[in-house]
Amino acid sequence: MPRNKSIRSGWRCDSCGQLVPDLQAGWVEWLAAEGTSGRPKVSGLRLVHRRNPSARSPGPCGCGYNPRDEFRKNRGIVEGLALDRFAGPDGLMLLLSMIAERELPPQELIELAKRVQIPGYEAVYEMVHDAVSEGVITPSISAGFYLQCEIWEVLKWAKDRTSAKTRQLEPALSGACVAGNSK
Ligand SMILES: [Zn+2]
């Protein structure tokens, strides 16, 4: 059993699943392949650990796409940018221009924009579904788009839930605890 989903900062690497602790340790990559109509077909946008070993990354090396494999598969070219390029106002502008260009699926870019630009979004990502179904929040914009106060509400709920669980589990590890919220 994994530990309780704890509140963390940073990002989860889309390749190895481990923590990308800060902007410097992250990398955003995607694949460009030849499309049917001459336009490049771009896909597979993801946030992973940066390859550069000098960027003090605790994750394993080699989270990025393997250029040789991707080229062999469907002549895909691996492209990418450092995660910090997507941060701040300049990063938001870059994301908006990429969304406008529509080279990558807008849904994937919008998700990346939320992950990088919206405080707390990544931290609540895995539990927000539970939080909504348990009525902790009702997203006032729409599903997947949360106000800061809603994100904070989910974080607070998750923290209370985690400490309640720890209190329950510590005295008797009987295995009879009611989980009820596994994913
Ligand atoms: Zn990784």
Coordinates of C-alpha atoms and ligand atoms in Angstrom, one line a residue:
M1 CA 0.0 0.0 0.0
P2 CA 1.4 3.4 -0.9
R3 CA 1.5 6.0 1.8
N4 CA -1.3 8.5 2.0
K5 CA -1.3 10.9 -0.8
S6 CA 0.6 13.6 1.0
I7 CA 0.5 17.3 0.2
R8 CA 3.6 18.1 -1.8
S9 CA 5.0 20.8 -3.9
G10 CA 6.7 20.3 -7.1
W11 CA 5.5 18.0 -9.8
R12 CA 5.1 14.3 -10.4
C13 CA 7.3 13.1 -13.3
D14 CA 5.1 11.7 -16.0
S15 CA 7.7 9.1 -16.8
C16 CA 8.9 7.7 -13.5
G17 CA 6.2 9.0 -11.1
Q18 CA 8.7 10.5 -8.7
L19 CA 8.9 14.0 -7.5
V20 CA 10.3 16.8 -9.6
P21 CA 11.1 19.1 -6.7
D22 CA 11.5 22.4 -8.5
L23 CA 11.5 24.2 -11.8
Q24 CA 15.2 23.5 -12.4
A25 CA 14.7 19.8 -12.2
G26 CA 11.9 19.6 -14.7
W27 CA 11.7 19.2 -18.5
V28 CA 8.8 19.4 -20.8
E29 CA 9.0 17.3 -23.9
W30 CA 6.9 16.1 -26.8
L31 CA 7.2 14.1 -30.0
A32 CA 7.0 15.5 -33.5
A33 CA 6.3 13.0 -36.3
E34 CA 5.5 13.3 -39.9
G35 CA 1.7 13.7 -40.3
T36 CA -0.5 12.5 -43.1
S37 CA -1.1 15.9 -44.7
G38 CA 2.5 17.1 -44.6
R39 CA 1.9 18.9 -41.3
P40 CA 3.9 17.5 -38.4
K41 CA 1.9 15.5 -36.0
V42 CA 2.9 16.5 -32.5
S43 CA 1.8 14.5 -29.5
G44 CA 2.9 13.0 -26.2
L45 CA 3.4 16.2 -24.2
R46 CA 4.7 15.4 -20.7
L47 CA 6.6 16.8 -17.8
V48 CA 9.6 14.8 -16.7
H49 CA 12.8 14.9 -14.9
R50 CA 15.5 16.9 -16.6
R51 CA 18.3 14.9 -18.0
N52 CA 21.0 17.2 -17.0
P53 CA 22.7 15.6 -14.0
S54 CA 24.0 18.9 -12.7
A55 CA 20.4 19.9 -11.9
R56 CA 20.4 18.1 -8.6
S57 CA 17.5 15.8 -9.5
P58 CA 16.8 13.0 -7.0
G59 CA 14.9 11.0 -9.7
P60 CA 16.6 8.5 -11.9
C61 CA 18.2 9.7 -15.1
G62 CA 16.7 8.9 -18.4
C63 CA 13.0 9.9 -17.8
G64 CA 12.8 11.6 -21.1
Y65 CA 11.9 9.9 -24.4
N66 CA 14.7 8.0 -26.0
P67 CA 15.3 9.8 -29.3
R68 CA 16.6 6.7 -31.0
D69 CA 13.6 4.6 -30.0
E70 CA 11.1 7.3 -31.0
F71 CA 12.7 7.7 -34.4
R72 CA 12.7 4.0 -35.0
K73 CA 9.0 3.7 -34.0
N74 CA 7.5 6.3 -36.3
R75 CA 10.2 8.6 -37.2
G76 CA 9.4 10.8 -34.2
I77 CA 11.6 13.6 -33.3
V78 CA 11.9 14.4 -29.6
E79 CA 11.5 18.0 -28.8
G80 CA 11.4 19.8 -25.5
L81 CA 12.1 22.8 -23.3
A82 CA 13.2 23.3 -19.7
L83 CA 10.3 23.5 -17.3
D84 CA 11.3 26.9 -16.1
R85 CA 10.5 28.3 -19.6
F86 CA 6.8 27.7 -18.9
A87 CA 6.8 29.5 -15.5
G88 CA 5.9 33.1 -14.8
P89 CA 4.3 35.6 -17.2
D90 CA 6.7 34.8 -20.0
G91 CA 5.9 31.1 -19.5
L92 CA 2.2 31.8 -19.6
M93 CA 2.7 33.8 -22.8
L94 CA 4.6 30.9 -24.3
L95 CA 1.9 28.4 -23.4
L96 CA -0.8 30.7 -24.8
S97 CA 1.1 31.0 -28.1
M98 CA 1.5 27.2 -28.2
I99 CA -2.2 26.9 -27.6
A100 CA -2.9 29.4 -30.3
E101 CA -0.6 27.6 -32.8
R102 CA -2.4 24.4 -32.2
E103 CA 0.6 22.3 -33.0
L104 CA 0.0 20.3 -29.9
P105 CA -3.4 19.1 -28.7
P106 CA -4.8 22.1 -26.8
Q107 CA -6.1 19.9 -24.0
E108 CA -2.6 18.8 -23.2
L109 CA -1.2 22.3 -23.3
I110 CA -4.1 23.6 -21.0
E111 CA -3.3 20.8 -18.5
L112 CA 0.4 21.8 -18.6
A113 CA -0.6 25.4 -18.1
K114 CA -2.6 24.5 -15.1
R115 CA 0.1 22.4 -13.6
V116 CA 2.8 25.0 -14.0
Q117 CA 0.9 28.2 -13.5
I118 CA -1.9 27.6 -11.0
P119 CA -0.6 27.3 -7.4
G120 CA -1.7 24.1 -5.7
Y121 CA -3.2 22.6 -8.8
E122 CA -0.6 19.8 -9.1
A123 CA -0.8 19.2 -5.3
V124 CA -4.6 18.5 -5.5
Y125 CA -4.6 16.8 -8.8
E126 CA -4.9 13.2 -7.5
M127 CA -7.4 13.9 -4.8
V128 CA -9.6 16.5 -6.3
H129 CA -11.8 13.8 -7.9
D130 CA -12.5 12.3 -4.5
A131 CA -13.0 15.7 -3.0
V132 CA -15.6 16.6 -5.6
S133 CA -17.4 13.3 -5.2
E134 CA -17.4 13.6 -1.4
G135 CA -18.9 17.1 -1.8
V136 CA -15.9 18.9 -0.3
I137 CA -16.0 21.4 -3.2
T138 CA -18.3 22.0 -6.1
P139 CA -16.2 23.6 -8.8
S140 CA -17.8 26.9 -9.6
I141 CA -16.1 27.4 -13.0
S142 CA -16.3 23.8 -14.2
A143 CA -14.8 20.4 -13.6
G144 CA -11.0 20.5 -13.9
F145 CA -10.9 24.3 -13.4
Y146 CA -10.6 25.2 -9.8
L147 CA -10.5 28.5 -7.9
Q148 CA -7.7 29.1 -5.4
C149 CA -10.2 28.9 -2.5
E150 CA -11.4 25.5 -3.8
I151 CA -7.8 24.2 -4.1
W152 CA -7.1 25.3 -0.5
E153 CA -10.3 23.7 0.6
V154 CA -9.2 20.4 -0.9
L155 CA -5.7 20.7 0.6
K156 CA -7.2 21.3 4.0
W157 CA -9.6 18.4 3.6
A158 CA -6.7 16.1 2.5
K159 CA -4.6 17.1 5.4
D160 CA -7.3 16.4 8.0
R161 CA -8.1 13.1 6.3
T162 CA -4.4 12.1 6.4
S163 CA -4.0 13.0 10.1
A164 CA -7.2 11.2 11.0
K165 CA -6.0 8.1 9.2
T166 CA -2.7 8.2 10.9
R167 CA -4.4 8.4 14.3
Q168 CA -6.6 5.5 13.4
L169 CA -3.8 3.3 12.1
E170 CA -1.2 3.9 14.7
P171 CA -2.8 2.2 17.8
A172 CA -4.1 -1.0 16.1
L173 CA -2.9 -2.2 12.7
S174 CA -5.8 -4.6 12.6
G175 CA -6.3 -4.2 8.9
A176 CA -9.9 -3.6 9.5
C177 CA -9.8 0.1 8.9
V178 CA -12.3 1.6 6.5
A179 CA -10.5 3.0 3.5
G180 CA -13.4 3.8 1.3
N181 CA -11.4 6.2 -0.9
S182 CA -8.8 4.2 -2.8
K183 CA -8.7 6.2 -6.0
Ligands
ZN1 ZN 11.3 11.0 -13.7

